[in-house]
Amino acid sequence: QKLLWFHLTYDCVYTVLIWGAVFNRAMTREYDIITVVTCALKIIWLPIELARIKYGYKGNINETFPELIAFLIFTICFVLPLSVLPLIQA
């Protein structure tokens, strides 16, 4: 439960920093394919992240197994690759 709380707190900071970087990149560079793909992936990332946090809290509070599995699937398959994307950009 504490891990989810800290993750939600730092997720807000991460979102602000990443969106600031995306807007800065869009304003200072010409529109190449990487900038467009990055913006699109971050737009997709936000609702997936909100759903993942919701499943984590719901599964933890109600102690239900399907929500916790959904949390893990969202983490491994969607959020982890989308979070690593800014690290590998040029």
GROMACS .gro file of N, CA, C and O in nm:
model
  360
    1GLN      N    1   0.083  -0.118   0.000
    1GLN     CA    2   0.000   0.000   0.000
    1GLN      C    3   0.088   0.125   0.000
    1GLN      O    4   0.060   0.220  -0.071
    2LYS      N    5   0.193   0.124   0.080
    2LYS     CA    6   0.284   0.239   0.082
    2LYS      C    7   0.355   0.255  -0.053
    2LYS      O    8   0.377   0.367  -0.098
    3LEU      N    9   0.389   0.145  -0.116
    3LEU     CA   10   0.454   0.152  -0.246
    3LEU      C   11   0.362   0.218  -0.349
    3LEU      O   12   0.406   0.303  -0.427
    4LEU      N   13   0.235   0.184  -0.346
    4LEU     CA   14   0.140   0.248  -0.437
    4LEU      C   15   0.126   0.397  -0.407
    4LEU      O   16   0.118   0.479  -0.499
    5TRP      N   17   0.124   0.432  -0.280
    5TRP     CA   18   0.110   0.574  -0.244
    5TRP      C   19   0.232   0.653  -0.292
    5TRP      O   20   0.217   0.760  -0.350
    6PHE      N   21   0.352   0.601  -0.268
    6PHE     CA   22   0.472   0.670  -0.314
    6PHE      C   23   0.477   0.673  -0.466
    6PHE      O   24   0.520   0.772  -0.524
    7HIS      N   25   0.435   0.565  -0.529
    7HIS     CA   26   0.436   0.562  -0.674
    7HIS      C   27   0.341   0.667  -0.732
    7HIS      O   28   0.375   0.734  -0.828
    8LEU      N   29   0.225   0.682  -0.673
    8LEU     CA   30   0.131   0.783  -0.719
    8LEU      C   31   0.187   0.924  -0.700
    8LEU      O   32   0.176   1.010  -0.788
    9THR      N   33   0.253   0.947  -0.588
    9THR     CA   34   0.311   1.078  -0.561
    9THR      C   35   0.421   1.111  -0.661
    9THR      O   36   0.421   1.219  -0.722
   10TYR      N   37   0.512   1.019  -0.681
   10TYR     CA   38   0.622   1.045  -0.773
   10TYR      C   39   0.578   1.035  -0.919
   10TYR      O   40   0.645   1.088  -1.007
   11ASP      N   41   0.468   0.967  -0.944
   11ASP     CA   42   0.414   0.961  -1.079
   11ASP      C   43   0.366   1.099  -1.123
   11ASP      O   44   0.381   1.135  -1.241
   12CYS      N   45   0.312   1.176  -1.032
   12CYS     CA   46   0.271   1.313  -1.065
   12CYS      C   47   0.393   1.397  -1.101
   12CYS      O   48   0.390   1.472  -1.199
   13VAL      N   49   0.501   1.384  -1.026
   13VAL     CA   50   0.624   1.457  -1.056
   13VAL      C   51   0.680   1.411  -1.191
   13VAL      O   52   0.720   1.493  -1.275
   14TYR      N   53   0.681   1.281  -1.215
   14TYR     CA   54   0.730   1.225  -1.341
   14TYR      C   55   0.648   1.278  -1.459
   14TYR      O   56   0.704   1.315  -1.562
   15THR      N   57   0.516   1.283  -1.442
   15THR     CA   58   0.430   1.331  -1.549
   15THR      C   59   0.460   1.476  -1.583
   15THR      O   60   0.471   1.512  -1.701
   16VAL      N   61   0.475   1.561  -1.483
   16VAL     CA   62   0.505   1.701  -1.507
   16VAL      C   63   0.640   1.716  -1.577
   16VAL      O   64   0.653   1.792  -1.674
   17LEU      N   65   0.740   1.643  -1.533
   17LEU     CA   66   0.872   1.653  -1.594
   17LEU      C   67   0.873   1.601  -1.737
   17LEU      O   68   0.932   1.664  -1.827
   18ILE      N   69   0.809   1.490  -1.761
   18ILE     CA   70   0.807   1.432  -1.896
   18ILE      C   71   0.728   1.520  -1.991
   18ILE      O   72   0.770   1.545  -2.105
   19TRP      N   73   0.612   1.570  -1.947
   19TRP     CA   74   0.534   1.658  -2.036
   19TRP      C   75   0.608   1.788  -2.061
   19TRP      O   76   0.601   1.843  -2.172
   20GLY      N   77   0.680   1.839  -1.963
   20GLY     CA   78   0.762   1.957  -1.986
   20GLY      C   79   0.871   1.931  -2.089
   20GLY      O   80   0.895   2.014  -2.177
   21ALA      N   81   0.933   1.814  -2.081
   21ALA     CA   82   1.035   1.779  -2.180
   21ALA      C   83   0.976   1.761  -2.319
   21ALA      O   84   1.036   1.802  -2.419
   22VAL      N   85   0.857   1.702  -2.327
   22VAL     CA   86   0.792   1.683  -2.457
   22VAL      C   87   0.756   1.818  -2.518
   22VAL      O   88   0.780   1.841  -2.638
   23PHE      N   89   0.700   1.908  -2.439
   23PHE     CA   90   0.665   2.040  -2.491
   23PHE      C   91   0.789   2.120  -2.530
   23PHE      O   92   0.790   2.188  -2.631
   24ASN      N   93   0.893   2.110  -2.451
   24ASN     CA   94   1.018   2.178  -2.484
   24ASN      C   95   1.075   2.124  -2.614
   24ASN      O   96   1.120   2.200  -2.700
   25ARG      N   97   1.072   1.994  -2.629
   25ARG     CA   98   1.124   1.933  -2.752
   25ARG      C   99   1.040   1.975  -2.872
   25ARG      O  100   1.094   2.002  -2.980
   26ALA      N  101   0.908   1.981  -2.854
   26ALA     CA  102   0.821   2.019  -2.965
   26ALA      C  103   0.840   2.166  -3.003
   26ALA      O  104   0.828   2.202  -3.120
   27MET      N  105   0.871   2.251  -2.907
   27MET     CA  106   0.886   2.394  -2.936
   27MET      C  107   1.025   2.430  -2.991
   27MET      O  108   1.036   2.522  -3.070
   28THR      N  109   1.127   2.359  -2.950
   28THR     CA  110   1.263   2.397  -2.989
   28THR      C  111   1.315   2.321  -3.110
   28THR      O  112   1.412   2.365  -3.171
   29ARG      N  113   1.255   2.210  -3.145
   29ARG     CA  114   1.302   2.132  -3.259
   29ARG      C  115   1.200   2.137  -3.371
   29ARG      O  116   1.084   2.169  -3.351
   30GLU      N  117   1.247   2.099  -3.486
   30GLU     CA  118   1.153   2.082  -3.595
   30GLU      C  119   1.076   1.952  -3.572
   30GLU      O  120   1.119   1.866  -3.497
   31TYR      N  121   0.963   1.940  -3.633
   31TYR     CA  122   0.878   1.824  -3.610
   31TYR      C  123   0.929   1.706  -3.692
   31TYR      O  124   0.897   1.691  -3.809
   32ASP      N  125   1.007   1.623  -3.628
   32ASP     CA  126   1.050   1.500  -3.692
   32ASP      C  127   0.964   1.385  -3.640
   32ASP      O  128   0.878   1.403  -3.555
   33ILE      N  129   0.986   1.269  -3.691
   33ILE     CA  130   0.901   1.154  -3.657
   33ILE      C  131   0.916   1.114  -3.511
   33ILE      O  132   0.819   1.073  -3.447
   34ILE      N  133   1.035   1.130  -3.454
   34ILE     CA  134   1.056   1.091  -3.314
   34ILE      C  135   0.975   1.182  -3.220
   34ILE      O  136   0.917   1.135  -3.123
   35THR      N  137   0.969   1.310  -3.250
   35THR     CA  138   0.893   1.403  -3.166
   35THR      C  139   0.744   1.371  -3.172
   35THR      O  140   0.675   1.370  -3.069
   36VAL      N  141   0.694   1.340  -3.288
   36VAL     CA  142   0.552   1.307  -3.303
   36VAL      C  143   0.519   1.176  -3.233
   36VAL      O  144   0.418   1.165  -3.162
   37VAL      N  145   0.605   1.077  -3.248
   37VAL     CA  146   0.582   0.947  -3.182
   37VAL      C  147   0.589   0.963  -3.031
   37VAL      O  148   0.508   0.904  -2.957
   38THR      N  149   0.683   1.043  -2.981
   38THR     CA  150   0.695   1.065  -2.838
   38THR      C  151   0.569   1.131  -2.782
   38THR      O  152   0.518   1.090  -2.678
   39CYS      N  153   0.520   1.232  -2.850
   39CYS     CA  154   0.396   1.298  -2.805
   39CYS      C  155   0.279   1.201  -2.804
   39CYS      O  156   0.200   1.197  -2.709
   40ALA      N  157   0.267   1.121  -2.909
   40ALA     CA  158   0.157   1.024  -2.916
   40ALA      C  159   0.168   0.919  -2.806
   40ALA      O  160   0.067   0.884  -2.743
   41LEU      N  161   0.287   0.870  -2.780
   41LEU     CA  162   0.303   0.769  -2.676
   41LEU      C  163   0.276   0.825  -2.537
   41LEU      O  164   0.221   0.755  -2.451
   42LYS      N  165   0.311   0.949  -2.513
   42LYS     CA  166   0.283   1.008  -2.382
   42LYS      C  167   0.135   1.037  -2.364
   42LYS      O  168   0.084   1.032  -2.253
   43ILE      N  169   0.065   1.066  -2.474
   43ILE     CA  170  -0.081   1.081  -2.465
   43ILE      C  171  -0.145   0.947  -2.432
   43ILE      O  172  -0.239   0.940  -2.353
   44ILE      N  173  -0.094   0.840  -2.489
   44ILE     CA  174  -0.144   0.705  -2.460
   44ILE      C  175  -0.107   0.663  -2.318
   44ILE      O  176  -0.183   0.595  -2.250
   45TRP      N  177   0.011   0.704  -2.272
   45TRP     CA  178   0.063   0.662  -2.142
   45TRP      C  179  -0.023   0.709  -2.026
   45TRP      O  180  -0.044   0.636  -1.929
   46LEU      N  181  -0.075   0.832  -2.034
   46LEU     CA  182  -0.146   0.890  -1.921
   46LEU      C  183  -0.270   0.811  -1.879
   46LEU      O  184  -0.283   0.775  -1.762
   47PRO      N  185  -0.365   0.777  -1.969
   47PRO     CA  186  -0.480   0.699  -1.923
   47PRO      C  187  -0.444   0.557  -1.880
   47PRO      O  188  -0.505   0.503  -1.788
   48ILE      N  189  -0.341   0.500  -1.943
   48ILE     CA  190  -0.297   0.366  -1.901
   48ILE      C  191  -0.241   0.371  -1.760
   48ILE      O  192  -0.268   0.284  -1.677
   49GLU      N  193  -0.166   0.475  -1.730
   49GLU     CA  194  -0.109   0.490  -1.595
   49GLU      C  195  -0.217   0.511  -1.490
   49GLU      O  196  -0.212   0.454  -1.381
   50LEU      N  197  -0.316   0.593  -1.523
   50LEU     CA  198  -0.427   0.614  -1.429
   50LEU      C  199  -0.505   0.485  -1.404
   50LEU      O  200  -0.541   0.455  -1.290
   51ALA      N  201  -0.529   0.408  -1.509
   51ALA     CA  202  -0.598   0.279  -1.492
   51ALA      C  203  -0.514   0.182  -1.409
   51ALA      O  204  -0.567   0.110  -1.325
   52ARG      N  205  -0.385   0.183  -1.431
   52ARG     CA  206  -0.295   0.094  -1.357
   52ARG      C  207  -0.296   0.127  -1.207
   52ARG      O  208  -0.306   0.037  -1.122
   53ILE      N  209  -0.289   0.255  -1.174
   53ILE     CA  210  -0.293   0.295  -1.033
   53ILE      C  211  -0.428   0.258  -0.972
   53ILE      O  212  -0.435   0.212  -0.858
   54LYS      N  213  -0.535   0.277  -1.048
   54LYS     CA  214  -0.668   0.243  -0.997
   54LYS      C  215  -0.679   0.093  -0.969
   54LYS      O  216  -0.729   0.052  -0.864
   55TYR      N  217  -0.627   0.011  -1.060
   55TYR     CA  218  -0.629  -0.134  -1.037
   55TYR      C  219  -0.543  -0.171  -0.917
   55TYR      O  220  -0.579  -0.262  -0.840
   56GLY      N  221  -0.432  -0.106  -0.899
   56GLY     CA  222  -0.347  -0.135  -0.784
   56GLY      C  223  -0.415  -0.104  -0.652
   56GLY      O  224  -0.414  -0.184  -0.559
   57TYR      N  225  -0.476   0.015  -0.643
   57TYR     CA  226  -0.546   0.052  -0.520
   57TYR      C  227  -0.667  -0.037  -0.496
   57TYR      O  228  -0.689  -0.084  -0.384
   58LYS      N  229  -0.745  -0.061  -0.600
   58LYS     CA  230  -0.865  -0.143  -0.586
   58LYS      C  231  -0.830  -0.286  -0.545
   58LYS      O  232  -0.894  -0.346  -0.460
   59GLY      N  233  -0.726  -0.341  -0.608
   59GLY     CA  234  -0.684  -0.477  -0.574
   59GLY      C  235  -0.627  -0.487  -0.435
   59GLY      O  236  -0.644  -0.587  -0.366
   60ASN      N  237  -0.558  -0.384  -0.391
   60ASN     CA  238  -0.499  -0.384  -0.258
   60ASN      C  239  -0.605  -0.367  -0.149
   60ASN      O  240  -0.604  -0.438  -0.049
   61ILE      N  241  -0.696  -0.274  -0.169
   61ILE     CA  242  -0.799  -0.247  -0.067
   61ILE      C  243  -0.895  -0.365  -0.055
   61ILE      O  244  -0.926  -0.410   0.055
   62ASN      N  245  -0.943  -0.415  -0.169
   62ASN     CA  246  -1.040  -0.525  -0.166
   62ASN      C  247  -0.976  -0.662  -0.156
   62ASN      O  248  -1.046  -0.761  -0.142
   63GLU      N  249  -0.843  -0.667  -0.167
   63GLU     CA  250  -0.768  -0.792  -0.167
   63GLU      C  251  -0.820  -0.889  -0.271
   63GLU      O  252  -0.842  -1.007  -0.245
   64THR      N  253  -0.838  -0.835  -0.392
   64THR     CA  254  -0.886  -0.919  -0.502
   64THR      C  255  -0.770  -0.946  -0.596
   64THR      O  256  -0.692  -0.858  -0.632
   65PHE      N  257  -0.762  -1.071  -0.636
   65PHE     CA  258  -0.652  -1.117  -0.718
   65PHE      C  259  -0.656  -1.063  -0.862
   65PHE      O  260  -0.552  -1.024  -0.914
   66PRO      N  261  -0.772  -1.057  -0.929
   66PRO     CA  262  -0.772  -1.009  -1.068
   66PRO      C  263  -0.723  -0.865  -1.084
   66PRO      O  264  -0.654  -0.834  -1.182
   67GLU      N  265  -0.756  -0.778  -0.992
   67GLU     CA  266  -0.710  -0.640  -1.003
   67GLU      C  267  -0.559  -0.630  -0.983
   67GLU      O  268  -0.492  -0.551  -1.048
   68LEU      N  269  -0.504  -0.711  -0.893
   68LEU     CA  270  -0.360  -0.710  -0.873
   68LEU      C  271  -0.287  -0.765  -0.994
   68LEU      O  272  -0.181  -0.715  -1.033
   69ILE      N  273  -0.344  -0.868  -1.058
   69ILE     CA  274  -0.285  -0.921  -1.181
   69ILE      C  275  -0.295  -0.818  -1.292
   69ILE      O  276  -0.200  -0.801  -1.370
   70ALA      N  277  -0.407  -0.746  -1.301
   70ALA     CA  278  -0.420  -0.639  -1.401
   70ALA      C  279  -0.315  -0.531  -1.377
   70ALA      O  280  -0.256  -0.477  -1.472
   71PHE      N  281  -0.290  -0.499  -1.251
   71PHE     CA  282  -0.187  -0.401  -1.216
   71PHE      C  283  -0.050  -0.447  -1.266
   71PHE      O  284   0.025  -0.370  -1.326
   72LEU      N  285  -0.017  -0.573  -1.244
   72LEU     CA  286   0.112  -0.626  -1.287
   72LEU      C  287   0.122  -0.631  -1.440
   72LEU      O  288   0.228  -0.600  -1.497
   73ILE      N  289   0.015  -0.671  -1.507
   73ILE     CA  290   0.017  -0.677  -1.653
   73ILE      C  291   0.033  -0.537  -1.712
   73ILE      O  292   0.112  -0.517  -1.805
   74PHE      N  293  -0.040  -0.440  -1.659
   74PHE     CA  294  -0.026  -0.302  -1.706
   74PHE      C  295   0.117  -0.253  -1.682
   74PHE      O  296   0.174  -0.183  -1.766
   75THR      N  297   0.174  -0.288  -1.569
   75THR     CA  298   0.309  -0.243  -1.537
   75THR      C  299   0.411  -0.302  -1.633
   75THR      O  300   0.494  -0.229  -1.690
   76ILE      N  301   0.407  -0.431  -1.654
   76ILE     CA  302   0.509  -0.498  -1.734
   76ILE      C  303   0.492  -0.472  -1.883
   76ILE      O  304   0.588  -0.444  -1.954
   77CYS      N  305   0.370  -0.478  -1.931
   77CYS     CA  306   0.348  -0.472  -2.076
   77CYS      C  307   0.336  -0.331  -2.132
   77CYS      O  308   0.373  -0.307  -2.247
   78PHE      N  309   0.283  -0.238  -2.055
   78PHE     CA  310   0.255  -0.107  -2.111
   78PHE      C  311   0.339   0.004  -2.049
   78PHE      O  312   0.405   0.080  -2.120
   79VAL      N  313   0.336   0.015  -1.920
   79VAL     CA  314   0.396   0.132  -1.856
   79VAL      C  315   0.548   0.126  -1.855
   79VAL      O  316   0.614   0.227  -1.879
   80LEU      N  317   0.604   0.012  -1.830
   80LEU     CA  318   0.750   0.001  -1.826
   80LEU      C  319   0.814   0.038  -1.960
   80LEU      O  320   0.906   0.121  -1.963
   81PRO      N  321   0.767  -0.016  -2.073
   81PRO     CA  322   0.827   0.029  -2.201
   81PRO      C  323   0.805   0.177  -2.230
   81PRO      O  324   0.893   0.244  -2.284
   82LEU      N  325   0.688   0.230  -2.196
   82LEU     CA  326   0.662   0.371  -2.223
   82LEU      C  327   0.741   0.462  -2.130
   82LEU      O  328   0.769   0.577  -2.164
   83SER      N  329   0.778   0.413  -2.013
   83SER     CA  330   0.859   0.493  -1.921
   83SER      C  331   1.006   0.491  -1.957
   83SER      O  332   1.080   0.585  -1.927
   84VAL      N  333   1.051   0.385  -2.022
   84VAL     CA  334   1.190   0.374  -2.061
   84VAL      C  335   1.217   0.453  -2.190
   84VAL      O  336   1.330   0.493  -2.216
   85LEU      N  337   1.113   0.482  -2.266
   85LEU     CA  338   1.128   0.552  -2.393
   85LEU      C  339   1.208   0.682  -2.383
   85LEU      O  340   1.296   0.707  -2.465
   86PRO      N  341   1.183   0.769  -2.285
   86PRO     CA  342   1.262   0.894  -2.278
   86PRO      C  343   1.412   0.870  -2.254
   86PRO      O  344   1.494   0.952  -2.291
   87LEU      N  345   1.448   0.758  -2.196
   87LEU     CA  346   1.587   0.731  -2.168
   87LEU      C  347   1.666   0.695  -2.294
   87LEU      O  348   1.786   0.717  -2.301
   88ILE      N  349   1.597   0.638  -2.392
   88ILE     CA  350   1.668   0.591  -2.512
   88ILE      C  351   1.658   0.689  -2.628
   88ILE      O  352   1.709   0.662  -2.735
   89GLN      N  353   1.593   0.802  -2.607
   89GLN     CA  354   1.581   0.900  -2.715
   89GLN      C  355   1.712   0.977  -2.731
   89GLN      O  356   1.784   1.000  -2.637
   90ALA      N  357   1.731   1.020  -2.851
   90ALA     CA  358   1.854   1.098  -2.881
   90ALA      C  359   1.836   1.244  -2.847
   90ALA      O  360   1.733   1.297  -2.837
   0.00000   0.00000   0.00000
